[in-house]
Amino acid sequence: ENAILLLLLLLLLLLLLLLLLLLLLLLIIIIIIIIIIIIITIIIIIINILLLVLLLLLLLLLLLLIIIIIIIIIIKEDEKGGGGGGGGGGGGGGGGEEEEEEEEEEEEEEEEEEEEEEER
């Protein structure tokens, strides 16, 4: 009877050891899963930061592009408004004064038209 009791006790101890090993294995698996989740979270945070930096760079690029476009528009407007192309040479001979007066009248009309367009 003692031998049977000892065998049962040994069996019980073995079962307890097995249960402990299973619990330890489960604990290790849970710890590994938690570590994997933490690593994935860190990777996601890094990706989000990189995307945010990329978005900020794109916004700066867009702002720079808008500034360049505005500067180009201002330069084009200055070219349109400035000078008028330099006139057209004297007219040669006796009729030179009449042509100059006509050119001045045309320039005045063009300036008035430009002012009207700017007001609109």
Coordinates of N, CA and C in Angstrom, one line a residue:
E1 N 0.8 -1.2 0.0 CA 0.0 0.0 0.0 C 0.9 1.3 0.0
N2 N 2.0 1.2 0.7 CA 2.9 2.4 0.8 C 3.4 2.7 -0.6
A3 N 3.8 1.6 -1.3 CA 4.3 1.7 -2.7 C 3.3 2.4 -3.6
I4 N 2.0 2.0 -3.5 CA 1.0 2.6 -4.3 C 0.8 4.1 -4.0
L5 N 0.8 4.4 -2.7 CA 0.7 5.8 -2.3 C 1.9 6.6 -2.8
L6 N 3.1 6.0 -2.7 CA 4.3 6.7 -3.2 C 4.2 7.0 -4.7
L7 N 3.7 6.0 -5.4 CA 3.5 6.1 -6.9 C 2.5 7.2 -7.2
L8 N 1.4 7.2 -6.4 CA 0.4 8.2 -6.6 C 0.9 9.6 -6.3
L9 N 1.7 9.7 -5.2 CA 2.3 11.0 -4.9 C 3.3 11.4 -5.9
L10 N 4.1 10.5 -6.5 CA 5.0 10.9 -7.5 C 4.2 11.3 -8.8
L11 N 3.2 10.6 -9.1 CA 2.3 11.0 -10.2 C 1.8 12.4 -10.0
L12 N 1.3 12.7 -8.8 CA 0.8 14.0 -8.5 C 1.8 15.1 -8.6
L13 N 3.0 14.7 -8.1 CA 4.1 15.7 -8.2 C 4.5 16.0 -9.7
L14 N 4.5 14.9 -10.5 CA 4.8 15.0 -11.9 C 3.7 15.9 -12.6
L15 N 2.5 15.7 -12.3 CA 1.4 16.5 -12.8 C 1.5 18.0 -12.4
L16 N 1.9 18.2 -11.2 CA 2.1 19.6 -10.7 C 3.3 20.2 -11.5
L17 N 4.4 19.4 -11.6 CA 5.5 20.0 -12.4 C 5.1 20.3 -13.8
L18 N 4.3 19.4 -14.5 CA 3.9 19.6 -15.8 C 3.0 20.9 -15.9
L19 N 2.1 21.0 -14.9 CA 1.3 22.2 -14.8 C 2.1 23.5 -14.7
L20 N 3.1 23.4 -13.8 CA 4.0 24.5 -13.6 C 4.8 24.9 -14.9
L21 N 5.2 23.8 -15.6 CA 5.9 24.1 -16.9 C 5.0 24.7 -17.9
L22 N 3.8 24.2 -17.9 CA 2.8 24.8 -18.9 C 2.5 26.3 -18.5
L23 N 2.4 26.6 -17.2 CA 2.2 28.0 -16.8 C 3.4 28.8 -17.2
L24 N 4.6 28.3 -17.0 CA 5.8 29.0 -17.3 C 5.9 29.3 -18.8
L25 N 5.5 28.3 -19.6 CA 5.5 28.4 -21.1 C 4.5 29.5 -21.5
L26 N 3.3 29.4 -20.9 CA 2.3 30.4 -21.1 C 2.7 31.8 -20.8
L27 N 3.4 31.9 -19.7 CA 3.9 33.2 -19.2 C 5.0 33.7 -20.2
I28 N 5.9 32.8 -20.7 CA 6.9 33.2 -21.7 C 6.2 33.7 -23.0
I29 N 5.2 32.9 -23.4 CA 4.5 33.3 -24.6 C 3.8 34.6 -24.5
I30 N 3.2 34.9 -23.4 CA 2.5 36.2 -23.1 C 3.6 37.3 -23.1
I31 N 4.7 37.1 -22.5 CA 5.8 38.1 -22.5 C 6.3 38.4 -23.9
I32 N 6.5 37.3 -24.7 CA 6.9 37.5 -26.1 C 5.9 38.3 -26.9
I33 N 4.6 38.0 -26.7 CA 3.6 38.7 -27.4 C 3.6 40.2 -27.0
I34 N 3.7 40.4 -25.7 CA 3.8 41.8 -25.2 C 5.0 42.6 -25.9
I35 N 6.1 41.9 -25.9 CA 7.3 42.5 -26.5 C 7.1 42.8 -28.0
I36 N 6.5 41.8 -28.7 CA 6.2 42.1 -30.1 C 5.2 43.2 -30.3
I37 N 4.2 43.3 -29.4 CA 3.3 44.5 -29.5 C 4.0 45.8 -29.3
I38 N 4.9 45.8 -28.3 CA 5.6 47.0 -28.0 C 6.5 47.4 -29.2
I39 N 7.2 46.4 -29.8 CA 8.1 46.7 -30.9 C 7.2 47.2 -32.1
I40 N 6.1 46.6 -32.4 CA 5.2 47.1 -33.5 C 4.7 48.5 -33.2
T41 N 4.4 48.8 -31.9 CA 3.9 50.1 -31.6 C 5.1 51.1 -31.8
I42 N 6.3 50.8 -31.4 CA 7.4 51.7 -31.6 C 7.6 51.9 -33.1
I43 N 7.5 50.9 -33.9 CA 7.7 51.0 -35.4 C 6.6 51.9 -35.9
I44 N 5.4 51.7 -35.5 CA 4.3 52.6 -36.0 C 4.5 54.0 -35.6
I45 N 5.0 54.3 -34.4 CA 5.3 55.7 -33.9 C 6.4 56.3 -34.8
I46 N 7.4 55.5 -35.1 CA 8.5 56.0 -35.9 C 8.0 56.3 -37.3
I47 N 7.2 55.4 -37.9 CA 6.6 55.7 -39.2 C 5.7 56.9 -39.2
N48 N 4.9 57.1 -38.1 CA 4.1 58.3 -38.1 C 4.9 59.6 -38.0
I49 N 6.0 59.5 -37.2 CA 6.9 60.7 -37.1 C 7.5 61.0 -38.5
L50 N 8.0 59.9 -39.2 CA 8.5 60.1 -40.5 C 7.5 60.7 -41.5
L51 N 6.3 60.2 -41.4 CA 5.2 60.7 -42.3 C 4.9 62.2 -42.0
L52 N 4.9 62.5 -40.7 CA 4.7 63.9 -40.3 C 5.8 64.8 -40.8
V53 N 7.0 64.3 -40.7 CA 8.1 65.1 -41.3 C 8.0 65.3 -42.8
L54 N 7.6 64.2 -43.4 CA 7.4 64.2 -44.9 C 6.3 65.2 -45.2
L55 N 5.2 65.2 -44.5 CA 4.1 66.1 -44.7 C 4.5 67.5 -44.5
L56 N 5.3 67.8 -43.5 CA 5.8 69.2 -43.2 C 6.7 69.6 -44.4
L57 N 7.6 68.7 -44.9 CA 8.5 69.0 -46.0 C 7.6 69.3 -47.2
L58 N 6.6 68.6 -47.5 CA 5.7 68.8 -48.6 C 5.0 70.1 -48.5
L59 N 4.6 70.5 -47.3 CA 3.9 71.8 -47.1 C 4.9 72.9 -47.3
L60 N 6.1 72.8 -46.8 CA 7.2 73.8 -47.1 C 7.4 73.9 -48.6
L61 N 7.5 72.8 -49.3 CA 7.7 72.8 -50.7 C 6.6 73.5 -51.4
L62 N 5.4 73.2 -51.0 CA 4.2 73.9 -51.5 C 4.2 75.4 -51.3
L63 N 4.6 75.8 -50.1 CA 4.7 77.2 -49.7 C 5.8 77.9 -50.6
L64 N 6.9 77.2 -50.8 CA 8.0 77.7 -51.6 C 7.5 77.8 -53.1
L65 N 6.7 76.9 -53.6 CA 6.2 76.9 -54.9 C 5.2 78.1 -55.1
I66 N 4.4 78.3 -54.1 CA 3.4 79.4 -54.1 C 4.2 80.7 -54.1
I67 N 5.2 80.8 -53.3 CA 6.0 82.1 -53.3 C 6.7 82.3 -54.6
I68 N 7.2 81.2 -55.2 CA 7.9 81.4 -56.5 C 6.9 81.8 -57.6
I69 N 5.7 81.2 -57.6 CA 4.7 81.6 -58.5 C 4.3 83.1 -58.4
I70 N 4.1 83.5 -57.1 CA 3.8 84.9 -56.8 C 4.9 85.8 -57.4
I71 N 6.1 85.5 -57.1 CA 7.3 86.3 -57.6 C 7.3 86.3 -59.1
I72 N 7.0 85.2 -59.8 CA 7.0 85.2 -61.2 C 5.8 86.1 -61.7
I73 N 4.7 86.0 -61.1 CA 3.5 86.9 -61.5 C 3.9 88.3 -61.3
I74 N 4.5 88.7 -60.2 CA 4.9 90.1 -60.0 C 5.9 90.5 -61.0
I75 N 6.9 89.7 -61.4 CA 7.9 90.0 -62.4 C 7.2 90.2 -63.7
K76 N 6.3 89.4 -64.1 CA 5.5 89.5 -65.4 C 4.7 90.8 -65.4
E77 N 4.1 91.1 -64.3 CA 3.3 92.4 -64.2 C 4.2 93.6 -64.4
D78 N 5.4 93.5 -63.7 CA 6.4 94.6 -63.9 C 6.8 94.8 -65.3
E79 N 7.0 93.7 -66.0 CA 7.5 93.7 -67.4 C 6.4 94.3 -68.3
K80 N 5.1 94.0 -68.0 CA 4.0 94.5 -68.7 C 3.9 96.0 -68.5
G81 N 3.9 96.5 -67.3 CA 3.7 97.9 -66.9 C 4.9 98.8 -67.3
G82 N 6.1 98.2 -67.4 CA 7.3 99.1 -67.5 C 7.6 99.4 -69.0
G83 N 7.8 100.7 -69.3 CA 8.4 101.1 -70.6 C 7.5 101.1 -71.8
G84 N 6.9 100.0 -72.1 CA 6.0 99.9 -73.3 C 6.8 99.5 -74.6
G85 N 8.0 99.1 -74.5 CA 8.8 98.6 -75.6 C 9.7 99.6 -76.3
G86 N 9.9 100.7 -75.8 CA 10.9 101.6 -76.3 C 10.6 102.5 -77.5
G87 N 9.3 102.7 -77.8 CA 9.0 103.6 -78.9 C 9.4 103.1 -80.3
G88 N 9.4 103.9 -81.3 CA 9.7 103.3 -82.6 C 10.5 104.2 -83.6
G89 N 11.5 104.8 -83.2 CA 12.4 105.5 -84.1 C 11.8 106.8 -84.6
G90 N 12.5 107.7 -85.1 CA 12.1 109.1 -85.4 C 11.1 109.3 -86.4
G91 N 11.0 108.6 -87.5 CA 10.0 108.9 -88.5 C 10.6 109.5 -89.8
G92 N 11.8 109.9 -89.7 CA 12.6 110.4 -90.9 C 12.0 111.6 -91.6
G93 N 12.7 112.6 -91.6 CA 12.3 113.8 -92.5 C 11.3 114.7 -91.8
G94 N 10.5 115.4 -92.6 CA 9.6 116.5 -92.1 C 8.5 116.0 -91.3
G95 N 8.0 114.8 -91.4 CA 6.8 114.4 -90.7 C 7.1 113.8 -89.3
G96 N 8.2 113.9 -88.8 CA 8.6 113.3 -87.5 C 7.9 113.8 -86.4
E97 N 7.5 115.1 -86.3 CA 6.8 115.7 -85.2 C 5.4 115.1 -85.1
E98 N 4.8 115.0 -86.2 CA 3.4 114.5 -86.2 C 3.4 113.0 -85.6
E99 N 4.3 112.2 -86.1 CA 4.3 110.9 -85.6 C 4.6 110.8 -84.1
E100 N 5.5 111.7 -83.6 CA 5.7 111.7 -82.2 C 4.5 112.0 -81.4
E101 N 3.7 113.0 -81.9 CA 2.4 113.3 -81.2 C 1.5 112.2 -81.2
E102 N 1.4 111.5 -82.4 CA 0.5 110.3 -82.5 C 0.9 109.2 -81.5
E103 N 2.2 109.0 -81.4 CA 2.8 108.0 -80.5 C 2.4 108.3 -79.0
E104 N 2.5 109.6 -78.7 CA 2.2 110.0 -77.3 C 0.7 109.8 -77.0
E105 N -0.1 110.1 -78.0 CA -1.6 109.9 -77.8 C -1.9 108.4 -77.7
E106 N -1.2 107.6 -78.5 CA -1.4 106.1 -78.3 C -0.9 105.6 -77.0
E107 N 0.2 106.1 -76.5 CA 0.7 105.7 -75.2 C -0.3 106.1 -74.1
E108 N -0.8 107.3 -74.2 CA -1.8 107.8 -73.2 C -3.0 106.9 -73.2
E109 N -3.5 106.5 -74.4 CA -4.7 105.6 -74.5 C -4.4 104.3 -73.9
E110 N -3.2 103.7 -74.2 CA -2.8 102.4 -73.6 C -2.7 102.5 -72.1
E111 N -2.2 103.6 -71.5 CA -2.1 103.7 -70.1 C -3.5 103.8 -69.5
E112 N -4.4 104.5 -70.1 CA -5.8 104.6 -69.6 C -6.4 103.2 -69.6
E113 N -6.2 102.5 -70.7 CA -6.8 101.1 -70.7 C -6.2 100.2 -69.6
E114 N -4.9 100.3 -69.4 CA -4.3 99.5 -68.3 C -4.9 99.9 -67.0
E115 N -5.1 101.2 -66.8 CA -5.6 101.6 -65.5 C -7.0 101.1 -65.3
E116 N -7.8 101.1 -66.3 CA -9.2 100.6 -66.3 C -9.2 99.1 -65.9
E117 N -8.3 98.4 -66.6 CA -8.2 96.9 -66.3 C -7.8 96.7 -64.9
E118 N -6.8 97.5 -64.3 CA -6.4 97.3 -63.0 C -7.5 97.6 -62.0
E119 N -8.4 98.6 -62.3 CA -9.5 98.9 -61.4 C -10.5 97.8 -61.4
R120 N -10.7 97.1 -62.5 CA -11.6 96.0 -62.6 C -11.1 94.9 -61.7

